[in-house]
Structure formats: structure tokens, C-alpha cells
Amino acid sequence: MAEPKIPLRDDNATTSPDGRPLCPVCWTPFTRIRRQTYCSDTCRKTAWRRRHTPAPAVPQPVPPAGRRRDVTVYSCPDCDTRYYGRQWCPDCHQPCTRIGLGGQCPHCDEPVAINDLLDTEATSNPHPLP
């Protein structure tokens, strides 16, 4: 026996799944009307605010009191050697570029910048939508 054909432009028949859908903001079941995604205008506006709120800025680490150069990691542009607290490459005889605040790695004793350890590109939304 042939399956019943659902009209293509009937929103109530084509967009309503079996059972009641859950609101993606408050997770309460609701009766869907046409293409409705949220249970109320409050949830719809909350979802819009969550999508359009900029990610919070990552706070920059504060260097200890004293000269900033002493806690900064530098890198030679020619030989890619990193130096901790030294702005001049003794091998290439040229100034180094600043990478950022950092220190010595406790395992390998190499200079490591804090920016290398933190993933500052990843943005985390405090209220992610499912």
C-alpha cells in the first residue's frame, strides 16, 4: 500500500515532527505553529541576544613589577631562536622580535610565551545554543 503523500507547502505537516518539539533555550515542550522554533517571544529574543553578544575579552596577563623586558620572550627573525629577556641575537648580531610575556619551560628549559600556551583564538559563548 502506498504511503500517504504530504503536501509540500503545508508547514504544519512538513515541519512538525512526531511528538512535541523542545524549545532550544528553555528545553520545555511546546506546540509548534508553522515554522516556530522557540516556545515564546522571550526565548526567541534570548536566543538572538546569545547569538549576537560578542565573546568576552580574554584578560591579558599582568607582568610582575619591574622591567617588562625581563619577563618577555623574544625570537630572532633569521635563526628562529627564542630568548628569554634578551632582545639581541648573539649569533646573527641583530635585534629580535617580541613574542610576548612568558618564562622558561620547567621541562625543557626553553623560553615559552604565554600566548603559545593559551588558545586565544577560540571563542566560547557562555550560553551556547544546541
PDB file of C-alpha atoms in Angstrom:
ATOM      1  CA  MET A   1       0.000   0.000   0.000  1.00  0.00           C
ATOM      2  CA  ALA A   2       1.316   3.467  -0.886  1.00  0.00           C
ATOM      3  CA  GLU A   3       2.335   5.887   1.839  1.00  0.00           C
ATOM      4  CA  PRO A   4       0.173   8.990   2.237  1.00  0.00           C
ATOM      5  CA  LYS A   5       1.620  11.921   0.344  1.00  0.00           C
ATOM      6  CA  ILE A   6       2.336  15.013   2.458  1.00  0.00           C
ATOM      7  CA  PRO A   7       1.641  18.312   0.697  1.00  0.00           C
ATOM      8  CA  LEU A   8       4.898  20.169   0.021  1.00  0.00           C
ATOM      9  CA  ARG A   9       3.702  23.603   1.124  1.00  0.00           C
ATOM     10  CA  ASP A  10       1.838  22.559   4.243  1.00  0.00           C
ATOM     11  CA  ASP A  11       4.034  23.892   7.074  1.00  0.00           C
ATOM     12  CA  ASN A  12       2.104  22.150   9.820  1.00  0.00           C
ATOM     13  CA  ALA A  13       2.518  18.772   8.124  1.00  0.00           C
ATOM     14  CA  THR A  14       6.095  19.139   6.878  1.00  0.00           C
ATOM     15  CA  THR A  15       7.821  20.905   9.792  1.00  0.00           C
ATOM     16  CA  SER A  16       6.127  19.325  12.814  1.00  0.00           C
ATOM     17  CA  PRO A  17       7.845  16.119  13.895  1.00  0.00           C
ATOM     18  CA  ASP A  18       6.078  13.356  15.729  1.00  0.00           C
ATOM     19  CA  GLY A  19       5.572  14.471  19.317  1.00  0.00           C
ATOM     20  CA  ARG A  20       6.128  17.919  20.677  1.00  0.00           C
ATOM     21  CA  PRO A  21       9.411  19.711  19.941  1.00  0.00           C
ATOM     22  CA  LEU A  22      11.610  21.135  22.686  1.00  0.00           C
ATOM     23  CA  CYS A  23      12.488  24.808  22.895  1.00  0.00           C
ATOM     24  CA  PRO A  24      16.285  25.109  22.336  1.00  0.00           C
ATOM     25  CA  VAL A  25      16.548  27.840  25.020  1.00  0.00           C
ATOM     26  CA  CYS A  26      14.489  26.604  27.976  1.00  0.00           C
ATOM     27  CA  TRP A  27      14.027  22.944  26.894  1.00  0.00           C
ATOM     28  CA  THR A  28      10.294  22.929  27.527  1.00  0.00           C
ATOM     29  CA  PRO A  29       7.977  21.088  25.116  1.00  0.00           C
ATOM     30  CA  PHE A  30       5.624  23.292  23.130  1.00  0.00           C
ATOM     31  CA  THR A  31       3.080  23.011  20.346  1.00  0.00           C
ATOM     32  CA  ARG A  32       4.686  24.200  17.138  1.00  0.00           C
ATOM     33  CA  ILE A  33       2.810  26.670  14.965  1.00  0.00           C
ATOM     34  CA  ARG A  34       4.110  26.679  11.386  1.00  0.00           C
ATOM     35  CA  ARG A  35       7.898  27.249  11.442  1.00  0.00           C
ATOM     36  CA  GLN A  36       8.071  28.220  15.085  1.00  0.00           C
ATOM     37  CA  THR A  37      11.389  27.254  16.698  1.00  0.00           C
ATOM     38  CA  TYR A  38      11.015  28.746  20.196  1.00  0.00           C
ATOM     39  CA  CYS A  39       8.202  28.364  22.686  1.00  0.00           C
ATOM     40  CA  SER A  40       7.747  32.106  23.285  1.00  0.00           C
ATOM     41  CA  ASP A  41       8.935  35.545  22.236  1.00  0.00           C
ATOM     42  CA  THR A  42      11.068  35.682  25.383  1.00  0.00           C
ATOM     43  CA  CYS A  43      13.025  32.566  24.347  1.00  0.00           C
ATOM     44  CA  ARG A  44      13.321  33.827  20.759  1.00  0.00           C
ATOM     45  CA  LYS A  45      14.777  37.142  21.965  1.00  0.00           C
ATOM     46  CA  THR A  46      17.095  35.387  24.417  1.00  0.00           C
ATOM     47  CA  ALA A  47      18.437  33.192  21.616  1.00  0.00           C
ATOM     48  CA  TRP A  48      19.018  36.247  19.409  1.00  0.00           C
ATOM     49  CA  ARG A  49      20.920  38.010  22.239  1.00  0.00           C
ATOM     50  CA  ARG A  50      23.078  34.938  22.799  1.00  0.00           C
ATOM     51  CA  ARG A  51      23.944  34.709  19.116  1.00  0.00           C
ATOM     52  CA  HIS A  52      24.810  38.399  18.805  1.00  0.00           C
ATOM     53  CA  THR A  53      26.641  39.010  22.090  1.00  0.00           C
ATOM     54  CA  PRO A  54      30.373  39.409  21.465  1.00  0.00           C
ATOM     55  CA  ALA A  55      32.651  36.930  23.175  1.00  0.00           C
ATOM     56  CA  PRO A  56      34.174  38.222  26.407  1.00  0.00           C
ATOM     57  CA  ALA A  57      37.670  39.580  26.017  1.00  0.00           C
ATOM     58  CA  VAL A  58      40.445  37.334  27.252  1.00  0.00           C
ATOM     59  CA  PRO A  59      42.263  39.172  30.041  1.00  0.00           C
ATOM     60  CA  GLN A  60      45.925  39.742  29.306  1.00  0.00           C
ATOM     61  CA  PRO A  61      48.361  38.502  31.945  1.00  0.00           C
ATOM     62  CA  VAL A  62      49.861  41.194  34.121  1.00  0.00           C
ATOM     63  CA  PRO A  63      53.662  41.187  34.276  1.00  0.00           C
ATOM     64  CA  PRO A  64      55.281  41.331  37.690  1.00  0.00           C
ATOM     65  CA  ALA A  65      56.668  44.599  38.961  1.00  0.00           C
ATOM     66  CA  GLY A  66      59.965  45.525  37.382  1.00  0.00           C
ATOM     67  CA  ARG A  67      61.202  45.759  33.822  1.00  0.00           C
ATOM     68  CA  ARG A  68      58.931  44.155  31.259  1.00  0.00           C
ATOM     69  CA  ARG A  69      61.912  43.082  29.183  1.00  0.00           C
ATOM     70  CA  ASP A  70      62.975  40.665  31.934  1.00  0.00           C
ATOM     71  CA  VAL A  71      59.764  38.600  31.562  1.00  0.00           C
ATOM     72  CA  THR A  72      59.379  38.816  27.767  1.00  0.00           C
ATOM     73  CA  VAL A  73      60.181  36.120  25.206  1.00  0.00           C
ATOM     74  CA  TYR A  74      61.933  37.303  22.039  1.00  0.00           C
ATOM     75  CA  SER A  75      62.593  35.472  18.759  1.00  0.00           C
ATOM     76  CA  CYS A  76      65.322  36.014  16.168  1.00  0.00           C
ATOM     77  CA  PRO A  77      63.747  36.518  12.713  1.00  0.00           C
ATOM     78  CA  ASP A  78      66.670  34.801  10.939  1.00  0.00           C
ATOM     79  CA  CYS A  79      67.525  31.744  13.027  1.00  0.00           C
ATOM     80  CA  ASP A  80      64.144  31.420  14.890  1.00  0.00           C
ATOM     81  CA  THR A  81      65.937  31.012  18.199  1.00  0.00           C
ATOM     82  CA  ARG A  82      63.956  32.173  21.211  1.00  0.00           C
ATOM     83  CA  TYR A  83      65.458  34.177  24.034  1.00  0.00           C
ATOM     84  CA  TYR A  84      64.076  34.978  27.470  1.00  0.00           C
ATOM     85  CA  GLY A  85      64.735  38.566  28.477  1.00  0.00           C
ATOM     86  CA  ARG A  86      67.300  39.208  25.717  1.00  0.00           C
ATOM     87  CA  GLN A  87      66.458  41.476  22.773  1.00  0.00           C
ATOM     88  CA  TRP A  88      69.613  40.814  20.783  1.00  0.00           C
ATOM     89  CA  CYS A  89      70.600  37.612  18.942  1.00  0.00           C
ATOM     90  CA  PRO A  90      74.300  36.938  19.659  1.00  0.00           C
ATOM     91  CA  ASP A  91      74.606  34.534  16.683  1.00  0.00           C
ATOM     92  CA  CYS A  92      73.046  36.734  13.977  1.00  0.00           C
ATOM     93  CA  HIS A  93      74.046  40.090  15.523  1.00  0.00           C
ATOM     94  CA  GLN A  94      70.620  41.657  15.032  1.00  0.00           C
ATOM     95  CA  PRO A  95      67.617  42.628  17.171  1.00  0.00           C
ATOM     96  CA  CYS A  96      64.906  40.093  17.949  1.00  0.00           C
ATOM     97  CA  THR A  97      61.125  40.493  17.692  1.00  0.00           C
ATOM     98  CA  ARG A  98      58.939  40.352  20.790  1.00  0.00           C
ATOM     99  CA  ILE A  99      56.707  37.265  21.086  1.00  0.00           C
ATOM    100  CA  GLY A 100      55.060  38.172  24.379  1.00  0.00           C
ATOM    101  CA  LEU A 101      55.207  37.640  28.128  1.00  0.00           C
ATOM    102  CA  GLY A 102      56.499  34.259  29.197  1.00  0.00           C
ATOM    103  CA  GLY A 103      59.121  32.302  31.041  1.00  0.00           C
ATOM    104  CA  GLN A 104      61.316  29.216  30.994  1.00  0.00           C
ATOM    105  CA  CYS A 105      59.625  25.849  30.391  1.00  0.00           C
ATOM    106  CA  PRO A 106      60.035  23.718  33.540  1.00  0.00           C
ATOM    107  CA  HIS A 107      60.580  20.557  31.464  1.00  0.00           C
ATOM    108  CA  CYS A 108      62.949  21.580  28.669  1.00  0.00           C
ATOM    109  CA  ASP A 109      64.207  24.953  29.992  1.00  0.00           C
ATOM    110  CA  GLU A 110      63.310  26.653  26.658  1.00  0.00           C
ATOM    111  CA  PRO A 111      61.619  30.089  26.551  1.00  0.00           C
ATOM    112  CA  VAL A 112      57.831  29.737  26.218  1.00  0.00           C
ATOM    113  CA  ALA A 113      55.415  32.636  25.697  1.00  0.00           C
ATOM    114  CA  ILE A 114      52.050  32.663  27.447  1.00  0.00           C
ATOM    115  CA  ASN A 115      50.385  33.195  24.048  1.00  0.00           C
ATOM    116  CA  ASP A 116      51.768  29.803  22.974  1.00  0.00           C
ATOM    117  CA  LEU A 117      50.074  28.113  25.918  1.00  0.00           C
ATOM    118  CA  LEU A 118      46.720  29.882  25.685  1.00  0.00           C
ATOM    119  CA  ASP A 119      44.332  29.335  22.810  1.00  0.00           C
ATOM    120  CA  THR A 120      43.172  32.943  22.424  1.00  0.00           C
ATOM    121  CA  GLU A 121      41.525  32.366  19.031  1.00  0.00           C
ATOM    122  CA  ALA A 122      38.884  30.035  20.394  1.00  0.00           C
ATOM    123  CA  THR A 123      35.819  31.915  21.475  1.00  0.00           C
ATOM    124  CA  SER A 124      33.495  30.358  23.954  1.00  0.00           C
ATOM    125  CA  ASN A 125      29.940  31.525  24.190  1.00  0.00           C
ATOM    126  CA  PRO A 126      28.767  31.465  27.819  1.00  0.00           C
ATOM    127  CA  HIS A 127      25.291  30.375  26.622  1.00  0.00           C
ATOM    128  CA  PRO A 128      25.809  28.098  23.596  1.00  0.00           C
ATOM    129  CA  LEU A 129      22.761  27.071  21.642  1.00  0.00           C
ATOM    130  CA  PRO A 130      22.340  23.350  20.942  1.00  0.00           C
TER     131      PRO A 130
END
